[in-house]
Amino acid sequence: MRTFRTDLADEIVESETSTDIYTQKKSSYKGININHIIIHRYDESIGKIPGDYYSIEFPHLNDEDVREAVKEVVSDTLQQLLNKYKINDDSVVFVAGLGNSDVTPDALGPVTTSNVIVTKHLFDFGFDGIPEGTKKVAVLTPGVMGQTGIETSDIVNSVCNEIKPDCVIVIDALASRSIKRVNKVIQITDAGINPGSGVKNNRKEISKEVLGIPVIAIGVATVVEIMSIIDETFRTLMRQGKAIPDIDTLYNYYNEDELGMIVTPKEIDEQVENIAVTISDSINMALHRNLDQL
């Protein structure tokens, strides 16, 4: 039986019912669908580390009202996770934008962090006039191993050892198994992340187990495997009662490299920019209570 790559928890946990392995809660807000999955324990059938997984799905970001609604949901979700780990106004938060800025589908992290408000240095140098409710925020874009020769996890860990943050927020590109969800769903989890997973280049994980402090990972599905598109198309035709060729015959027509290709929209530049700004605004809203005074 073939498996189809996805980094999204709600594409693996499809059953509506809760089990001893996970709990699933669905809600909506202003047309935004929110799926909160709590993984209670590791199970090979799911393959996800225990923790909270939020999927925030939206139709598009072309409309200002939709963008504002998404920002509200994302910032509120981040605030819930920050509260879970007792991150307060005195906390140091380290934000890392993972990915390759030279490869657009993988540039979500670097583009996002370029708009995150940096404040830690203001506290370090005793700057006067810092608004109440402003957290100490440091930001880094560590690049990818092909650019630095260093595991991204090791870079993040080294910075953590130096600045001693209370929490790390990482942003990275992910993969979906549905073409309909590419650039239309944001996943937020406290279970960490494997950098590069979205572009099939999994590296060492960045997680609480590795760093010793809470890690909140924000990801967006920017790509989908061509094999997943084929499978999704065949399933749709089958539901419609259409005659289709044997799917295994089609798979056998292509080699593994061809089937392993990843696909991204032609408008990926604009879409990544829109999503990145939406996420960075949400992060700023969650980290600074008096954002309008900064």
Coordinates of C-alpha atoms in Angstrom, one line a residue:
M1 CA 0.0 0.0 0.0
R2 CA 1.4 3.4 -1.0
T3 CA 1.7 6.2 1.5
F4 CA 1.4 9.8 0.5
R5 CA 3.6 12.5 2.1
T6 CA 2.1 15.1 4.3
D7 CA 3.4 17.1 7.3
L8 CA -0.2 18.1 8.3
A9 CA -1.5 16.2 11.3
D10 CA -5.2 16.6 10.2
E11 CA -4.4 14.8 7.0
I12 CA -3.2 11.8 8.9
V13 CA -5.9 11.8 11.6
E14 CA -8.9 11.7 9.4
S15 CA -11.4 9.9 11.7
E16 CA -13.9 12.3 13.3
T17 CA -13.9 10.2 16.5
S18 CA -11.4 10.6 19.3
T19 CA -9.4 7.7 20.5
D20 CA -6.9 6.9 23.3
I21 CA -4.2 8.1 20.9
Y22 CA -5.7 11.4 19.9
T23 CA -8.5 13.9 20.5
Q24 CA -9.9 16.0 17.7
K25 CA -11.9 19.2 18.0
K26 CA -13.2 21.3 15.1
S27 CA -14.5 24.8 15.1
S28 CA -14.8 27.8 12.8
Y29 CA -14.4 31.6 13.0
K30 CA -15.5 34.1 10.3
G31 CA -15.2 31.4 7.6
I32 CA -11.8 30.1 8.9
N33 CA -11.9 26.4 9.8
I34 CA -9.9 25.3 12.8
N35 CA -9.0 21.7 13.6
H36 CA -7.3 21.1 17.0
I37 CA -5.8 17.7 17.3
I38 CA -4.2 16.6 20.6
I39 CA -1.8 13.6 20.2
H40 CA -1.8 11.9 23.6
R41 CA 0.9 9.3 22.8
Y42 CA 3.1 8.2 19.9
D43 CA 1.7 5.6 17.6
E44 CA 3.3 4.3 14.4
S45 CA 0.0 4.5 12.6
I46 CA 0.0 8.3 13.0
G47 CA 3.7 8.9 13.3
K48 CA 3.4 12.2 15.1
I49 CA 5.1 13.3 18.3
P50 CA 2.6 13.9 21.2
G51 CA 1.4 17.5 21.5
D52 CA -1.1 20.1 20.3
Y53 CA -1.6 20.5 16.5
Y54 CA -3.8 23.3 15.2
S55 CA -4.7 23.4 11.5
I56 CA -6.1 26.8 10.4
E57 CA -7.6 26.6 6.9
F58 CA -8.8 29.5 4.8
P59 CA -10.1 29.9 1.2
H60 CA -7.5 32.6 0.2
L61 CA -5.7 35.7 1.5
N62 CA -6.8 38.1 -1.3
D63 CA -9.5 39.7 0.8
E64 CA -8.6 42.0 3.7
D65 CA -11.4 40.7 5.9
V66 CA -10.1 37.1 5.5
R67 CA -6.5 38.1 6.2
E68 CA -7.6 39.9 9.4
A69 CA -9.6 36.9 10.5
V70 CA -6.7 34.6 9.9
K71 CA -4.4 36.9 11.9
E72 CA -6.8 36.8 14.8
V73 CA -7.0 33.0 14.8
V74 CA -3.2 32.5 14.4
S75 CA -2.3 35.1 17.1
D76 CA -4.9 33.6 19.5
T77 CA -3.6 30.1 18.9
L78 CA 0.0 31.2 19.5
Q79 CA -1.2 33.0 22.7
Q80 CA -2.8 29.7 23.9
L81 CA 0.5 27.8 23.4
L82 CA 2.5 30.6 25.0
N83 CA 0.2 30.5 28.0
K84 CA 0.5 26.7 28.2
Y85 CA 4.2 27.2 28.9
K86 CA 3.8 30.2 31.1
I87 CA 5.5 32.6 28.6
N88 CA 5.0 36.1 30.1
D89 CA 6.0 39.7 29.4
D90 CA 9.4 39.1 31.0
S91 CA 10.2 36.1 28.8
V92 CA 12.8 35.9 26.0
V93 CA 11.4 34.5 22.8
F94 CA 13.7 33.4 19.9
V95 CA 12.1 33.3 16.5
A96 CA 13.8 31.3 13.7
G97 CA 12.9 31.5 10.1
L98 CA 13.9 28.1 8.6
G99 CA 14.4 27.4 4.9
N100 CA 16.2 28.6 1.8
S101 CA 15.5 32.2 0.8
D102 CA 16.7 31.4 -2.7
V103 CA 14.0 28.7 -3.3
T104 CA 10.6 30.4 -3.2
P105 CA 8.5 27.4 -1.9
D106 CA 11.0 27.0 0.9
A107 CA 11.4 30.8 1.6
L108 CA 8.4 31.1 4.0
G109 CA 10.6 31.2 7.1
P110 CA 13.1 33.8 6.0
V111 CA 10.4 36.0 4.5
T112 CA 8.3 35.8 7.7
T113 CA 11.1 36.6 10.1
S114 CA 12.0 39.7 8.1
N115 CA 8.8 41.3 9.3
V116 CA 9.0 40.1 13.0
I117 CA 9.6 43.0 15.4
V118 CA 13.0 42.6 17.2
T119 CA 13.2 43.9 20.8
K120 CA 15.7 42.0 22.8
H121 CA 18.5 44.4 22.1
L122 CA 16.4 47.3 23.5
F123 CA 16.2 45.6 26.9
D124 CA 19.9 44.5 26.8
F125 CA 21.0 48.1 26.3
G126 CA 18.5 49.6 28.8
F127 CA 16.5 51.5 26.2
D128 CA 13.9 53.8 27.8
G129 CA 10.3 54.0 26.6
I130 CA 9.7 50.3 25.9
P131 CA 5.9 49.9 26.0
E132 CA 4.5 47.7 28.7
G133 CA 3.7 44.2 27.5
T134 CA 6.6 44.0 25.1
K135 CA 8.5 40.7 25.2
K136 CA 12.2 40.3 24.6
V137 CA 12.3 39.0 21.0
A138 CA 15.3 37.8 19.0
V139 CA 15.2 36.7 15.4
L140 CA 17.5 34.6 13.2
T141 CA 17.4 33.2 9.7
P142 CA 19.9 30.3 9.9
G143 CA 19.8 29.3 6.3
V144 CA 20.0 25.7 5.2
M145 CA 22.7 23.1 5.5
G146 CA 23.6 23.5 1.8
Q147 CA 24.4 27.1 2.4
T148 CA 26.1 26.9 5.8
G149 CA 27.5 23.4 6.1
I150 CA 25.9 23.2 9.6
E151 CA 22.7 21.5 10.7
T152 CA 20.0 24.1 11.3
S153 CA 19.1 22.4 14.6
D154 CA 22.7 22.9 15.7
I155 CA 22.7 26.6 14.8
V156 CA 19.4 27.1 16.7
N157 CA 20.7 25.1 19.7
S158 CA 23.9 27.2 19.8
V159 CA 22.0 30.5 19.8
C160 CA 19.7 29.1 22.5
N161 CA 22.8 28.3 24.7
E162 CA 24.0 31.8 24.3
I163 CA 20.8 33.9 24.7
K164 CA 18.9 31.6 27.0
P165 CA 15.4 32.0 25.6
D166 CA 12.3 30.8 27.4
C167 CA 10.7 29.7 24.1
V168 CA 11.5 29.2 20.5
I169 CA 9.1 29.8 17.6
V170 CA 10.2 28.3 14.2
I171 CA 8.6 28.9 10.8
D172 CA 9.1 26.5 7.9
A173 CA 7.5 25.3 4.7
L174 CA 5.6 22.0 4.8
A175 CA 4.0 19.5 2.4
S176 CA 0.3 18.6 1.9
R177 CA -1.1 15.6 0.3
S178 CA -3.9 17.7 -1.3
I179 CA -3.4 20.2 -4.0
K180 CA -6.5 22.0 -2.7
R181 CA -4.7 22.9 0.6
V182 CA -1.5 24.3 -0.8
N183 CA -0.9 27.8 0.7
K184 CA -4.4 27.6 2.3
V185 CA -3.6 26.0 5.7
I186 CA -1.3 27.0 8.5
Q187 CA -0.3 24.4 11.1
I188 CA 0.8 25.4 14.6
T189 CA 2.2 22.8 17.0
D190 CA 4.3 22.5 20.1
A191 CA 5.7 19.2 19.0
G192 CA 8.7 20.7 17.1
I193 CA 9.7 20.3 13.5
N194 CA 12.1 18.7 11.1
P195 CA 13.6 21.5 9.0
G196 CA 13.3 21.0 5.2
S197 CA 10.5 18.5 5.4
G198 CA 8.4 20.5 2.9
V199 CA 11.0 20.1 0.2
K200 CA 11.9 16.5 1.0
N201 CA 15.1 17.4 2.8
N202 CA 14.5 16.3 6.4
R203 CA 17.2 17.4 8.8
K204 CA 17.7 17.1 12.6
E205 CA 14.6 18.0 14.5
I206 CA 14.1 21.2 16.5
S207 CA 12.0 20.3 19.5
K208 CA 11.7 20.6 23.3
E209 CA 13.4 17.3 23.6
V210 CA 16.5 18.6 21.7
L211 CA 16.6 22.2 23.0
G212 CA 15.2 21.7 26.5
I213 CA 12.7 24.5 26.1
P214 CA 9.3 24.8 24.5
V215 CA 9.3 24.9 20.7
I216 CA 6.3 26.2 18.8
A217 CA 6.4 25.4 15.1
I218 CA 4.4 27.3 12.5
G219 CA 4.2 25.7 9.0
V220 CA 2.4 26.2 5.7
A221 CA 2.0 23.6 3.1
T222 CA 3.6 25.2 0.1
V223 CA 4.1 22.1 -2.0
V224 CA 2.5 18.7 -2.9
E225 CA 4.0 15.6 -4.4
I226 CA 2.9 14.7 -7.9
M227 CA 2.0 11.2 -6.7
S228 CA -0.5 12.8 -4.2
I229 CA -2.1 14.8 -7.0
I230 CA -2.6 11.6 -9.0
D231 CA -4.1 9.8 -6.1
E232 CA -6.4 12.7 -5.2
T233 CA -7.6 12.9 -8.8
F234 CA -8.3 9.2 -9.0
R235 CA -10.2 9.2 -5.7
T236 CA -12.3 12.1 -7.0
L237 CA -13.1 10.2 -10.2
M238 CA -14.0 7.1 -8.3
R239 CA -16.4 8.9 -6.1
Q240 CA -18.1 10.3 -9.2
G241 CA -18.4 6.8 -10.6
K242 CA -16.1 7.5 -13.6
A243 CA -14.1 4.7 -15.3
I244 CA -10.4 5.0 -14.5
P245 CA -7.3 2.9 -15.3
D246 CA -5.7 0.9 -12.6
I247 CA -3.7 3.3 -10.5
D248 CA -0.8 0.9 -10.0
T249 CA -0.4 0.5 -13.7
L250 CA -0.1 4.3 -13.9
Y251 CA 2.5 4.3 -11.1
N252 CA 4.5 1.6 -12.8
Y253 CA 4.7 3.8 -15.9
Y254 CA 6.8 6.3 -14.1
N255 CA 10.0 5.8 -12.1
E256 CA 10.4 6.8 -8.4
D257 CA 12.2 10.0 -9.2
E258 CA 9.4 11.2 -11.5
L259 CA 6.7 10.2 -9.0
G260 CA 8.6 12.0 -6.2
M261 CA 8.6 15.4 -7.9
I262 CA 7.0 18.2 -5.9
V263 CA 4.6 20.8 -7.4
T264 CA 3.9 24.3 -6.3
P265 CA 1.6 27.0 -7.8
K266 CA 2.9 29.4 -10.4
E267 CA 1.8 32.3 -8.2
I268 CA 4.0 31.0 -5.3
D269 CA 6.0 34.2 -5.0
E270 CA 2.9 36.3 -4.3
Q271 CA 1.3 33.7 -2.1
V272 CA 4.4 33.1 0.1
E273 CA 4.7 36.9 0.6
N274 CA 1.0 37.2 1.6
I275 CA 1.1 34.3 4.0
A276 CA 4.5 35.4 5.5
V277 CA 3.2 38.9 6.2
T278 CA 0.0 37.4 7.8
I279 CA 2.1 35.1 10.0
S280 CA 4.6 37.8 11.0
D281 CA 1.8 40.2 11.9
S282 CA 0.2 37.3 14.0
I283 CA 3.5 36.7 15.8
N284 CA 3.9 40.4 16.6
M285 CA 0.3 40.5 17.9
A286 CA 0.9 37.5 20.1
L287 CA 4.2 38.7 21.5
H288 CA 3.5 42.3 22.2
R289 CA 0.3 43.4 24.1
N290 CA 0.8 47.1 23.1
L291 CA 1.9 46.5 19.5
D292 CA 0.6 49.8 18.3
Q293 CA 3.1 51.6 20.6
L294 CA 6.2 50.0 19.1

